[in-house]
JSON list of C-alpha atoms and ligand atoms in Angstrom, two decimals:
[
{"chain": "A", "resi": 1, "resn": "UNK", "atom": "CA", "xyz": [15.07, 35.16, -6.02]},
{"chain": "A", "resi": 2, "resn": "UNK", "atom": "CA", "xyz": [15.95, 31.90, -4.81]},
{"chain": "A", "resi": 3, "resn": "UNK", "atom": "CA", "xyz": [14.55, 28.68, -6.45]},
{"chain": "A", "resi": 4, "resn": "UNK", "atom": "CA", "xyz": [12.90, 25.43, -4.69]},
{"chain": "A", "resi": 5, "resn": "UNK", "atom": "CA", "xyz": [11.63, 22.64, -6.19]},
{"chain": "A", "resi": 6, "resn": "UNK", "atom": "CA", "xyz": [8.74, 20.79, -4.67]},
{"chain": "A", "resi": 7, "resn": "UNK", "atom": "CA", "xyz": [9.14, 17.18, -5.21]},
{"chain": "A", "resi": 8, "resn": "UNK", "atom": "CA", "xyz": [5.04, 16.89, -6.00]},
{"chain": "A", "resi": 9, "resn": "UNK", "atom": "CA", "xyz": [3.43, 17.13, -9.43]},
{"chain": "A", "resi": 10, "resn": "UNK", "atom": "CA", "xyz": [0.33, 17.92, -7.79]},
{"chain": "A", "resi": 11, "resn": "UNK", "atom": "CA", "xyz": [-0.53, 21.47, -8.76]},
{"chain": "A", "resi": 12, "resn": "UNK", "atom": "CA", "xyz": [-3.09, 21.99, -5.91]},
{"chain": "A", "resi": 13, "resn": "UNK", "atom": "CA", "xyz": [-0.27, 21.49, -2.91]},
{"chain": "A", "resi": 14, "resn": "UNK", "atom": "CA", "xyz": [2.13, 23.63, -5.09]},
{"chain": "A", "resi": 15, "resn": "UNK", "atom": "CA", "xyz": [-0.36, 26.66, -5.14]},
{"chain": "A", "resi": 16, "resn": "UNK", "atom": "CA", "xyz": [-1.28, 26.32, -1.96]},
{"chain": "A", "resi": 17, "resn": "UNK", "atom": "CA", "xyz": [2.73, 26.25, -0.34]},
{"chain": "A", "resi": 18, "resn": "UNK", "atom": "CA", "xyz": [3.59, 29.13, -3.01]},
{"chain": "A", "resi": 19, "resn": "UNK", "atom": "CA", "xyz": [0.50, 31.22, -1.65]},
{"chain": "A", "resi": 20, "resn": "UNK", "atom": "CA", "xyz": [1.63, 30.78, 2.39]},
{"chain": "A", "resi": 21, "resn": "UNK", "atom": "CA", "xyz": [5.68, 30.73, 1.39]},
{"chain": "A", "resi": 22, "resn": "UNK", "atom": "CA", "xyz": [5.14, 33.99, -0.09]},
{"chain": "A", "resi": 23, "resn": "UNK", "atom": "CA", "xyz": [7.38, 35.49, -3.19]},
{"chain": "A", "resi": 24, "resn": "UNK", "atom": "CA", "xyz": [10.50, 35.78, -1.97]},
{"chain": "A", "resi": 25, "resn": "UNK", "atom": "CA", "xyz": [10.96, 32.36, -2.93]},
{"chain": "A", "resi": 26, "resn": "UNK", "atom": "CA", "xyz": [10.01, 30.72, -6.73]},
{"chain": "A", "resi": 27, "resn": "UNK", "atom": "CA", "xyz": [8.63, 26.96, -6.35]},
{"chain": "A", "resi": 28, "resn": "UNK", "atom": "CA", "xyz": [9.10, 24.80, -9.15]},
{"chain": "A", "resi": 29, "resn": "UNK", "atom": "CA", "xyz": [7.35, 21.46, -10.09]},
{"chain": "A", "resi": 30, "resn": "UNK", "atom": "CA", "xyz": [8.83, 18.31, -10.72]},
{"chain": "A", "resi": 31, "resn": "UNK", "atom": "CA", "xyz": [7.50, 19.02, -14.25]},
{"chain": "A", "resi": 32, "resn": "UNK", "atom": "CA", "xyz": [9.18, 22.18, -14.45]},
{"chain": "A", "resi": 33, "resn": "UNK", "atom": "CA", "xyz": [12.15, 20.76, -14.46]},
{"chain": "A", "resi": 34, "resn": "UNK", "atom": "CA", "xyz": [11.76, 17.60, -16.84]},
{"chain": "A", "resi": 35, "resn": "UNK", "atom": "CA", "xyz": [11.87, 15.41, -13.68]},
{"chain": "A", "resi": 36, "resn": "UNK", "atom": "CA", "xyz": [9.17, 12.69, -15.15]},
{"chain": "A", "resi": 37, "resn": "UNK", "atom": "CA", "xyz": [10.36, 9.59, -12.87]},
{"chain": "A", "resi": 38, "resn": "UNK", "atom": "CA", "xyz": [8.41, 7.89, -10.06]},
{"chain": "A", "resi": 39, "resn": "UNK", "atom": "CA", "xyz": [10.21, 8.66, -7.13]},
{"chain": "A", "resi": 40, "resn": "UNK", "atom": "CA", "xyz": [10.62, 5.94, -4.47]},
{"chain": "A", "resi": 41, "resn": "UNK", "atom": "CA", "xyz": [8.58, 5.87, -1.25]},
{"chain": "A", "resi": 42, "resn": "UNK", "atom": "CA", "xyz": [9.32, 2.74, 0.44]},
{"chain": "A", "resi": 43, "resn": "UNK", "atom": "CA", "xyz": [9.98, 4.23, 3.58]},
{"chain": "A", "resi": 44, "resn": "UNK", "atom": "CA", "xyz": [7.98, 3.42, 7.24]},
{"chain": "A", "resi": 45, "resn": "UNK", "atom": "CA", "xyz": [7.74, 6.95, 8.53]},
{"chain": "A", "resi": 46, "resn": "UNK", "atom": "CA", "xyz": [6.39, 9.79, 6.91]},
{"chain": "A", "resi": 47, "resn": "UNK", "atom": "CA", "xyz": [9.99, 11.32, 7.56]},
{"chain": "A", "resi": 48, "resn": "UNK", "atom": "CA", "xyz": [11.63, 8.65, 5.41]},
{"chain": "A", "resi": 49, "resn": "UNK", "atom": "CA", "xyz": [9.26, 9.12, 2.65]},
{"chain": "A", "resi": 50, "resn": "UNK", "atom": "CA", "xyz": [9.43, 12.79, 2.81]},
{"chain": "A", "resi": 51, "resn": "UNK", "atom": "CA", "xyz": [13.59, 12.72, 2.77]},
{"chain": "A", "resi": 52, "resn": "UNK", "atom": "CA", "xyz": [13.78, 9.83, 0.08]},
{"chain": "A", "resi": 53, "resn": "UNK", "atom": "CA", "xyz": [12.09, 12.64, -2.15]},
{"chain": "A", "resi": 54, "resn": "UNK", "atom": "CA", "xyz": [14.35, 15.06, -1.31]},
{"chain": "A", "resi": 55, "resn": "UNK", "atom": "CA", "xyz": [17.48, 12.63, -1.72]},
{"chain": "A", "resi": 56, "resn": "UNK", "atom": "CA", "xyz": [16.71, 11.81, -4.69]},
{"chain": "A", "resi": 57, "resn": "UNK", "atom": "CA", "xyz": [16.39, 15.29, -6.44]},
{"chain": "A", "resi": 58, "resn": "UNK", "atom": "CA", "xyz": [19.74, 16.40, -4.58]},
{"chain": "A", "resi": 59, "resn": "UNK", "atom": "CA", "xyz": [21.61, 12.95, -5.96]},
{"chain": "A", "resi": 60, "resn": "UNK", "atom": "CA", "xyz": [20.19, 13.54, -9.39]},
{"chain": "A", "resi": 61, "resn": "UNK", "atom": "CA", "xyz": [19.53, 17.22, -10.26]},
{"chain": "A", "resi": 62, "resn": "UNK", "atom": "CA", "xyz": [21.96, 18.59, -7.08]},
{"chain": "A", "resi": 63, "resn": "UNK", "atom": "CA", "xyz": [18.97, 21.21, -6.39]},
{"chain": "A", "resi": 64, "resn": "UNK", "atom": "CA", "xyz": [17.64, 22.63, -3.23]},
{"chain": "A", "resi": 65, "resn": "UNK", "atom": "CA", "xyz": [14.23, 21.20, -2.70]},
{"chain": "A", "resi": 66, "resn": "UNK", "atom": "CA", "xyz": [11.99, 20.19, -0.66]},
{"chain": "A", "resi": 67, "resn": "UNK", "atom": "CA", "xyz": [9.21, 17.22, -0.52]},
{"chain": "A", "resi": 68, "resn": "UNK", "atom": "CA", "xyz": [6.22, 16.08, 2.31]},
{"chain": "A", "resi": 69, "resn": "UNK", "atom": "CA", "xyz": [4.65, 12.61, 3.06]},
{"chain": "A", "resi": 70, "resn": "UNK", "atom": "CA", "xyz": [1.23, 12.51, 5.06]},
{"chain": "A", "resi": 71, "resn": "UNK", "atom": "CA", "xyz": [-1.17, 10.42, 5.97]},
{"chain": "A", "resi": 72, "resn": "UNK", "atom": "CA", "xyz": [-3.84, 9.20, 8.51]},
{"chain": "A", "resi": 73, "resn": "UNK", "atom": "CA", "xyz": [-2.86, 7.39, 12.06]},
{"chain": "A", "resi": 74, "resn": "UNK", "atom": "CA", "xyz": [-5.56, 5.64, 13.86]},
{"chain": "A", "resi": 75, "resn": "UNK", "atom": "CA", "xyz": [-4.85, 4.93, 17.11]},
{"chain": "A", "resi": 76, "resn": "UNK", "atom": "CA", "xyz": [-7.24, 1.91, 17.53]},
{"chain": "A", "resi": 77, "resn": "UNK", "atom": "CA", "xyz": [-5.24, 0.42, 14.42]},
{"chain": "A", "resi": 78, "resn": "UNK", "atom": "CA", "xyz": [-1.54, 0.91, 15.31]},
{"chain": "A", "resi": 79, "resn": "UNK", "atom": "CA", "xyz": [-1.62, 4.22, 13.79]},
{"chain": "A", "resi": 80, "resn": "UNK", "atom": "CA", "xyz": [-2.78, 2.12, 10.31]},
{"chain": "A", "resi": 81, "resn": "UNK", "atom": "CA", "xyz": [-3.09, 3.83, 7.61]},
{"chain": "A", "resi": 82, "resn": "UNK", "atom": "CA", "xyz": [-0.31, 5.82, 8.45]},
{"chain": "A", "resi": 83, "resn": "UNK", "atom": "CA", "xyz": [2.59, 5.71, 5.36]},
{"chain": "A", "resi": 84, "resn": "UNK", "atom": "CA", "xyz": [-0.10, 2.98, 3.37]},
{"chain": "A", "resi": 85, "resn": "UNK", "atom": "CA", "xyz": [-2.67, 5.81, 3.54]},
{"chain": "A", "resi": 86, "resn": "UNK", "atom": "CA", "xyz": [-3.23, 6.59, -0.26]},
{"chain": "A", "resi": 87, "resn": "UNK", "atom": "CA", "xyz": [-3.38, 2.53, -0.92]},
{"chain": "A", "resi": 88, "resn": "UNK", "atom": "CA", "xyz": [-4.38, 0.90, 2.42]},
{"chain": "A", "resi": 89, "resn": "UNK", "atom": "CA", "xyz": [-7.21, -1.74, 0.78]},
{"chain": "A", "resi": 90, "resn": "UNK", "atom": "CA", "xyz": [-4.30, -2.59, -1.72]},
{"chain": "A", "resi": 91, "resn": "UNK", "atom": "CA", "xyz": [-5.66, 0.16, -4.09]},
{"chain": "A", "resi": 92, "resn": "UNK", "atom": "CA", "xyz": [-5.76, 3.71, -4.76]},
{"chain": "A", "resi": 93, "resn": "UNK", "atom": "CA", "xyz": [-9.67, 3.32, -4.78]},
{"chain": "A", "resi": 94, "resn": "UNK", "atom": "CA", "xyz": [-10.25, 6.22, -1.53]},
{"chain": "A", "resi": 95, "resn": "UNK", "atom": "CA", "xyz": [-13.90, 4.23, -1.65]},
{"chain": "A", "resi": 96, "resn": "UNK", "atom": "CA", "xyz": [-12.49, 0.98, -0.69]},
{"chain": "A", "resi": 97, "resn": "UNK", "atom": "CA", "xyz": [-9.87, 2.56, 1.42]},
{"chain": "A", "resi": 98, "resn": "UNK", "atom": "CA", "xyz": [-12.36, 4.43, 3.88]},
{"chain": "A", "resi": 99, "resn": "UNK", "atom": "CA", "xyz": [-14.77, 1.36, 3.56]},
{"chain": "A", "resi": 100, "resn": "UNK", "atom": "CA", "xyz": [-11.19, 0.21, 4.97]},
{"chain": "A", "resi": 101, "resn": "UNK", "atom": "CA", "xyz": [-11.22, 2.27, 7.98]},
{"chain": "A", "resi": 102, "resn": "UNK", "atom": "CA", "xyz": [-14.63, 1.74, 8.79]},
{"chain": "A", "resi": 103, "resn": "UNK", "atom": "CA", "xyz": [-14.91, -1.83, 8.74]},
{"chain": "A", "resi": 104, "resn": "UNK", "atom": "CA", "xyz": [-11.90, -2.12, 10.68]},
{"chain": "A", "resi": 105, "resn": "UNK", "atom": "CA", "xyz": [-13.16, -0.03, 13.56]},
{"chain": "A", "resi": 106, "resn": "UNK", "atom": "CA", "xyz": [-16.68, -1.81, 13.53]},
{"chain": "A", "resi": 107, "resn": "UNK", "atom": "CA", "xyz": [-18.40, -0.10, 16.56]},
{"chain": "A", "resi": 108, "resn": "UNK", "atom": "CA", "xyz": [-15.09, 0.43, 18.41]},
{"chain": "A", "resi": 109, "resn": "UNK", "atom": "CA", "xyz": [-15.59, 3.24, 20.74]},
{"chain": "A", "resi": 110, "resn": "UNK", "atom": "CA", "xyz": [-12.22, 4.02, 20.84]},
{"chain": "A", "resi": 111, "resn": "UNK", "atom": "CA", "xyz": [-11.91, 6.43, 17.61]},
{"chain": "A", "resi": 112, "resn": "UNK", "atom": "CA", "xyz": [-9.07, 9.06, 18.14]},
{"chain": "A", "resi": 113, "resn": "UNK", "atom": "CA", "xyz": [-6.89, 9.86, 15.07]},
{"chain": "A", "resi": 114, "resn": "UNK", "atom": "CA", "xyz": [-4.59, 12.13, 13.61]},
{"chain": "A", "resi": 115, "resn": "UNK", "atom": "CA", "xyz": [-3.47, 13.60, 10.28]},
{"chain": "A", "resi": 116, "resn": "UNK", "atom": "CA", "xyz": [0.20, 13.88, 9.95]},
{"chain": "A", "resi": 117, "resn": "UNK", "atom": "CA", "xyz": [2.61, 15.65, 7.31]},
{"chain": "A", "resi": 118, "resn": "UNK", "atom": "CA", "xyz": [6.21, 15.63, 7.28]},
{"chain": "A", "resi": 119, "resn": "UNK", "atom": "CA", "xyz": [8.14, 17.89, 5.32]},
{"chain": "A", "resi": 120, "resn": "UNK", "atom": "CA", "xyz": [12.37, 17.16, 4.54]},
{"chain": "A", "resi": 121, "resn": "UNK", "atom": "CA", "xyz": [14.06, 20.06, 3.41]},
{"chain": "A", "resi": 122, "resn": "UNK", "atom": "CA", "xyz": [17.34, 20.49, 1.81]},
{"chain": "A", "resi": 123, "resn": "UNK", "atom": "CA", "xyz": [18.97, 23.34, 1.22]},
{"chain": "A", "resi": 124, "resn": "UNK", "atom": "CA", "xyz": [22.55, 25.09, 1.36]},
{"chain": "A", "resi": 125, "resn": "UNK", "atom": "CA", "xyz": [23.88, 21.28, 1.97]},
{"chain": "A", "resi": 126, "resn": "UNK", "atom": "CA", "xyz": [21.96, 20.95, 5.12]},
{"chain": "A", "resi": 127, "resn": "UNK", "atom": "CA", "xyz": [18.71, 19.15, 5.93]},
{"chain": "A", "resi": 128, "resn": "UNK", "atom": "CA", "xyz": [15.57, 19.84, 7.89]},
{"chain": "A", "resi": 129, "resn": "UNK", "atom": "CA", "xyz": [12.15, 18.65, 8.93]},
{"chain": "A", "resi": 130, "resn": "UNK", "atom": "CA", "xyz": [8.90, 20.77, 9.55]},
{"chain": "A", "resi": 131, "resn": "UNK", "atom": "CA", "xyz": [6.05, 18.58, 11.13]},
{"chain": "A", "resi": 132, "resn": "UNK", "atom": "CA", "xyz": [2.38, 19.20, 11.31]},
{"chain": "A", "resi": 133, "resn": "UNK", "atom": "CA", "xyz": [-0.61, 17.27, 12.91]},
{"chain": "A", "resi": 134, "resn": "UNK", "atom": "CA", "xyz": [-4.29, 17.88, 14.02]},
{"chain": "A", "resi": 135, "resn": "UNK", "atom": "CA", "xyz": [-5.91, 15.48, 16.39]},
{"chain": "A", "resi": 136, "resn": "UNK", "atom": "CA", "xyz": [-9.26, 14.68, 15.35]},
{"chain": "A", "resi": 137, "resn": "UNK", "atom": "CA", "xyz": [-12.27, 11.05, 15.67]},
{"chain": "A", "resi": 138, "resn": "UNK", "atom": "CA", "xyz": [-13.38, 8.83, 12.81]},
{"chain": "A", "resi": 139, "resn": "UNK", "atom": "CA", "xyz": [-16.87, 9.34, 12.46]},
{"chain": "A", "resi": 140, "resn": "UNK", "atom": "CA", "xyz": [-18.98, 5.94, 11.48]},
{"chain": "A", "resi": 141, "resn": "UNK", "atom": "CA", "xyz": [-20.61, 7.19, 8.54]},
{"chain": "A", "resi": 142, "resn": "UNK", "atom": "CA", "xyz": [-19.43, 9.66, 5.53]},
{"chain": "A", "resi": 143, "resn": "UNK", "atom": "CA", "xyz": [-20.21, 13.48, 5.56]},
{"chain": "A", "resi": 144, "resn": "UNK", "atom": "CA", "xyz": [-19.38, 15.88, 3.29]},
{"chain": "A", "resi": 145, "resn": "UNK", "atom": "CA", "xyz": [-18.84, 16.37, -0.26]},
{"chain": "A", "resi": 146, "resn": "UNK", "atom": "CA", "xyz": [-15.48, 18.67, 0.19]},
{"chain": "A", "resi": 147, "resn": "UNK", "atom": "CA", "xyz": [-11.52, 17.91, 0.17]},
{"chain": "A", "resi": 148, "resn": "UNK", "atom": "CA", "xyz": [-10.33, 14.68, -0.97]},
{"chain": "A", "resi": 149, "resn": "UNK", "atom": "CA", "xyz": [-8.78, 11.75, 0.92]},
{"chain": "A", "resi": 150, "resn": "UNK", "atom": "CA", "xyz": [-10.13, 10.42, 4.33]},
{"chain": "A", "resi": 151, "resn": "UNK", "atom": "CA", "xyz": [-11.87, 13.86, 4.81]},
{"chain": "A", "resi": 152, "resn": "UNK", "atom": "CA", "xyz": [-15.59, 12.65, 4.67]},
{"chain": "A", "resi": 153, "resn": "UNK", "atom": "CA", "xyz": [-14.63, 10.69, 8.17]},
{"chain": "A", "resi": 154, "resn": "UNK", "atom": "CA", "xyz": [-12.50, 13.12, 10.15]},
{"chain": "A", "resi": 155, "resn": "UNK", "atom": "CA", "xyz": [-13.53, 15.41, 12.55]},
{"chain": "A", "resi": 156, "resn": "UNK", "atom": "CA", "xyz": [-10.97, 17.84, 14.13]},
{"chain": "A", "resi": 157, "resn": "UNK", "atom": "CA", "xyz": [-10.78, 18.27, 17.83]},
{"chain": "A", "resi": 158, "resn": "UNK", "atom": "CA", "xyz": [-13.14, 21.57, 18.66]},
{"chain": "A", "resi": 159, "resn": "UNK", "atom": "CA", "xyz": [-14.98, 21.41, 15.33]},
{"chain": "A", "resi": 160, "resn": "UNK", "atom": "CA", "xyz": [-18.28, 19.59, 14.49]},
{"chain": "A", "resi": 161, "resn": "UNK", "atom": "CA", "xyz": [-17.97, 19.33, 11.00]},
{"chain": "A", "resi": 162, "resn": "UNK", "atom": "CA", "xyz": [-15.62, 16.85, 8.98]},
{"chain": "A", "resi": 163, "resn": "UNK", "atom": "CA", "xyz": [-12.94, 18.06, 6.62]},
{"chain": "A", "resi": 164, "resn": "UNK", "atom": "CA", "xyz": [-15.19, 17.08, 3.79]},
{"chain": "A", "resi": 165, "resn": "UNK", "atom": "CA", "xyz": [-17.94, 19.61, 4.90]},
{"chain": "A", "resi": 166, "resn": "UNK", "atom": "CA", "xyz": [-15.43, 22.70, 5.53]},
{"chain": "A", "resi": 167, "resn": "UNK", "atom": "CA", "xyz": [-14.78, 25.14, 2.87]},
{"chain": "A", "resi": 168, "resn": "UNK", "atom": "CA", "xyz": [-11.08, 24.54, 1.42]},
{"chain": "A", "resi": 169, "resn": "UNK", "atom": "CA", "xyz": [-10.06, 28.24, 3.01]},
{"chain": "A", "resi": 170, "resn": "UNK", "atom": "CA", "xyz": [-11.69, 26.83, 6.63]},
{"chain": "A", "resi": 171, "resn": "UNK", "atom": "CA", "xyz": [-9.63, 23.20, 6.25]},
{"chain": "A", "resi": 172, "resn": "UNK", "atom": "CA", "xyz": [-6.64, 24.82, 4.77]},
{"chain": "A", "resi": 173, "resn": "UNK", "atom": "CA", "xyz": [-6.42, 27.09, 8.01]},
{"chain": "A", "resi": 174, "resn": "UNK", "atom": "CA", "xyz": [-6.13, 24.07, 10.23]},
{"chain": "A", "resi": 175, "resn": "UNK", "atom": "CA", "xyz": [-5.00, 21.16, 8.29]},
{"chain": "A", "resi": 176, "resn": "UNK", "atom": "CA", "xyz": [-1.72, 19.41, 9.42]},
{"chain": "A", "resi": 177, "resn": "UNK", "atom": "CA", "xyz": [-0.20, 20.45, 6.13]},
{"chain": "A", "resi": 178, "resn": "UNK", "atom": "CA", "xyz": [-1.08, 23.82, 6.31]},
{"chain": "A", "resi": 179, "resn": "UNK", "atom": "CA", "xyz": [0.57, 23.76, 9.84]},
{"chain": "A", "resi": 180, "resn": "UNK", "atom": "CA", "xyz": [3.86, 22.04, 8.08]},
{"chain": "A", "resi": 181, "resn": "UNK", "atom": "CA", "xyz": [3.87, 24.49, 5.21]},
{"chain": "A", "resi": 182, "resn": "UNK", "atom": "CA", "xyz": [3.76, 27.46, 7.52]},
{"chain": "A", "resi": 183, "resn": "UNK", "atom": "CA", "xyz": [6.61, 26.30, 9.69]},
{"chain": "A", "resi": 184, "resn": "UNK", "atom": "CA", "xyz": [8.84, 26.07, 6.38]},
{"chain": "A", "resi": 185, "resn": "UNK", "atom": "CA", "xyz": [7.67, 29.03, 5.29]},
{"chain": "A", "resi": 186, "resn": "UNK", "atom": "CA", "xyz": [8.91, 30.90, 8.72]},
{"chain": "A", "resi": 187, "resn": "UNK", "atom": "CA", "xyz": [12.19, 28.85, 8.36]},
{"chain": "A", "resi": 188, "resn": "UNK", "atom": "CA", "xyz": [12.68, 30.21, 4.56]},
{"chain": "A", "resi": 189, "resn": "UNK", "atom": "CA", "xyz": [11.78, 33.39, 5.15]},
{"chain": "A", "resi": 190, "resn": "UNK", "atom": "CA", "xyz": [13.84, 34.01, 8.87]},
{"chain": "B", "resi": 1, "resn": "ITT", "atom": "P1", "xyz": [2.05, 12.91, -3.66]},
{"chain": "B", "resi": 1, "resn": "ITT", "atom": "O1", "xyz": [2.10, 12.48, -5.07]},
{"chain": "B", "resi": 1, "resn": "ITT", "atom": "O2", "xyz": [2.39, 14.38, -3.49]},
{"chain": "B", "resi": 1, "resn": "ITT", "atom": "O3", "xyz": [2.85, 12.03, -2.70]},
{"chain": "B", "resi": 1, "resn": "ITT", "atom": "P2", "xyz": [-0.29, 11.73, -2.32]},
{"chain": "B", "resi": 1, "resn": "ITT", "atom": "O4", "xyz": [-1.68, 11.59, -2.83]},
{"chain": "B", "resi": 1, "resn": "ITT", "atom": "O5", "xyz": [0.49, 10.49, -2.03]},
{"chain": "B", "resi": 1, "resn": "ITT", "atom": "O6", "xyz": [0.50, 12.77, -3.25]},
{"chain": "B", "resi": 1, "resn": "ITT", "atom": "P3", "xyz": [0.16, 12.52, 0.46]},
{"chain": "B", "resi": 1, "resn": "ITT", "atom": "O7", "xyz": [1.45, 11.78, 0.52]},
{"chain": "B", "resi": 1, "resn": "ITT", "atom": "O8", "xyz": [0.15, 13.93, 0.95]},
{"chain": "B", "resi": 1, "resn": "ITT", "atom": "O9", "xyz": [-0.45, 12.59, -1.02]},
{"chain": "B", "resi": 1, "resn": "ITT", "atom": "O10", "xyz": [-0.94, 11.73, 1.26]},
{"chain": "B", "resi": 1, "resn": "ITT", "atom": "C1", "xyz": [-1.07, 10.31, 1.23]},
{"chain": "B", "resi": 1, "resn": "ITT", "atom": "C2", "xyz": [-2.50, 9.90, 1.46]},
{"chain": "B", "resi": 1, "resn": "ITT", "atom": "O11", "xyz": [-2.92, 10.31, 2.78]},
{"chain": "B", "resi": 1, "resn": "ITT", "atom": "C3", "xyz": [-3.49, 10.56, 0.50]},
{"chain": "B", "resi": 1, "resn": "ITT", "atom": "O12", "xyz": [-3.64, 9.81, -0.67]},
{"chain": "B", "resi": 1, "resn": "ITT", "atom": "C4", "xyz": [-4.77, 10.59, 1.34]},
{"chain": "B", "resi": 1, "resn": "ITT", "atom": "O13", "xyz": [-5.44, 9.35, 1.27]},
{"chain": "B", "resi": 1, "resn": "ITT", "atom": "C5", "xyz": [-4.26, 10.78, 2.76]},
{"chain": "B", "resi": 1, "resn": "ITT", "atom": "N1", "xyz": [-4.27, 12.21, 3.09]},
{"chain": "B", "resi": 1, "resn": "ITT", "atom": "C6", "xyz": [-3.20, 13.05, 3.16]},
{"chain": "B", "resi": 1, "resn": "ITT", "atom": "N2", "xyz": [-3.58, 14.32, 3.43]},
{"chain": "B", "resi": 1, "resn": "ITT", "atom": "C7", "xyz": [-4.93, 14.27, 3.55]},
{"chain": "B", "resi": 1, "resn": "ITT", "atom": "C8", "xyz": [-5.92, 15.24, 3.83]},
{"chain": "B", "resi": 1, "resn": "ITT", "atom": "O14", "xyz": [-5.63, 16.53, 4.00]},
{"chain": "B", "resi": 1, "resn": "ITT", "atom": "N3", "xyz": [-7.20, 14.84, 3.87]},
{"chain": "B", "resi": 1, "resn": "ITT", "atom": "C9", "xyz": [-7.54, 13.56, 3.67]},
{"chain": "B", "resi": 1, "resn": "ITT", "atom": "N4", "xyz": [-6.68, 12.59, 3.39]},
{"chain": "B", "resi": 1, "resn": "ITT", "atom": "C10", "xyz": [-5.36, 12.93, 3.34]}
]
């Protein structure tokens, strides 16, 4: 059985990329393997954020792994959030962040946005990228008590409920990351 580790010490994403990758392949934690150091994102795309992850476990631990970086681009921002999404008010307060978003798009009409997740991959010495997004509008007002993150404010494209007010099985279906995961999964399992 061949061994991955995901650069996250998030238990939540790791059960959820073990459960679509399947058992053919055995996902380990950064804990699992007495990693315990902040790894450096400092990056301005998703991609470098993703592959500083990954560089980092192959220069110190010389494992095959593989790590993601996501976030929320608003297209009447500049794609803002975007890499700053878990501390775009200067915190990791998500209040203050989507108070944030809000404030900054006033009564803008123009509301499109997009989650994004990039995942870097390295393994047998070579690297690769999986990509997933979903198109969705910032609502002007919270909904939803569900998921975590900007969720209360996103609506998908073809849906009429936000993240936040989808059951984690309906989200996880659609979600950009789900759409990542699933392309790595086909890759590790073709
Ligand atoms: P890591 O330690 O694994 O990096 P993180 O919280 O930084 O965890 P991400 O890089 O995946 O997680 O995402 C960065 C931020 O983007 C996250 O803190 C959220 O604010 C936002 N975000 C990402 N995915 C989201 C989702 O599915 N729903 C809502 N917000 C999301």
């Amino acid at each position: 059985m061949l061994e991955l580790v995901f650069a996250t010490n998030n238990a939540h994403k790791l059960e959820e990329v073990q459960a679509i990758v399947g058992d053919r392949f055995v996902i380990k934690s950064l804990t699992d393997i007495d990693c315990h150091d902040d790894i450096p994102e400092t990056g301005e795309t998703f991609e470098e954020n993703a592959k500083q992850k990954t560089d980092y476990l192959v220069r110190k631990y010389a494992v095959s792994c593989f790590g993601d970086d996501s976030g929320l681009e608003v297209d009447a921002l500049d794609n803002a959030p975007g890499v700053y999404s878990a501390r775009y008010s200067g915190s990791r307060d998500m209040e203050k962040n989507i108070d944030l978003v809000l404030e900054s798009l006033l009564d803008n009409p123009e509301r499109t946005a997009r989650f994004k997740t990039v995942i870097s991959l390295y393994l047998d010495g070579e690297q690769h990228f999986f990509e997933g997004s979903i198109e969705g509008t910032i609502i002007t007002e919270r909904r939803g008590e569900g998921g975590f993150g900007y969720d209360p404010i996103f609506i998908p494209d073809g849906y009429t409920k936000t993240f936040a007010e989808m059951t984690a099985e309906e989200k996880n279906q659609i979600s950009h990351r789900a759409i990542a995961v699933r392309k790595l999964a086909d890759f590790l399992n073709s």
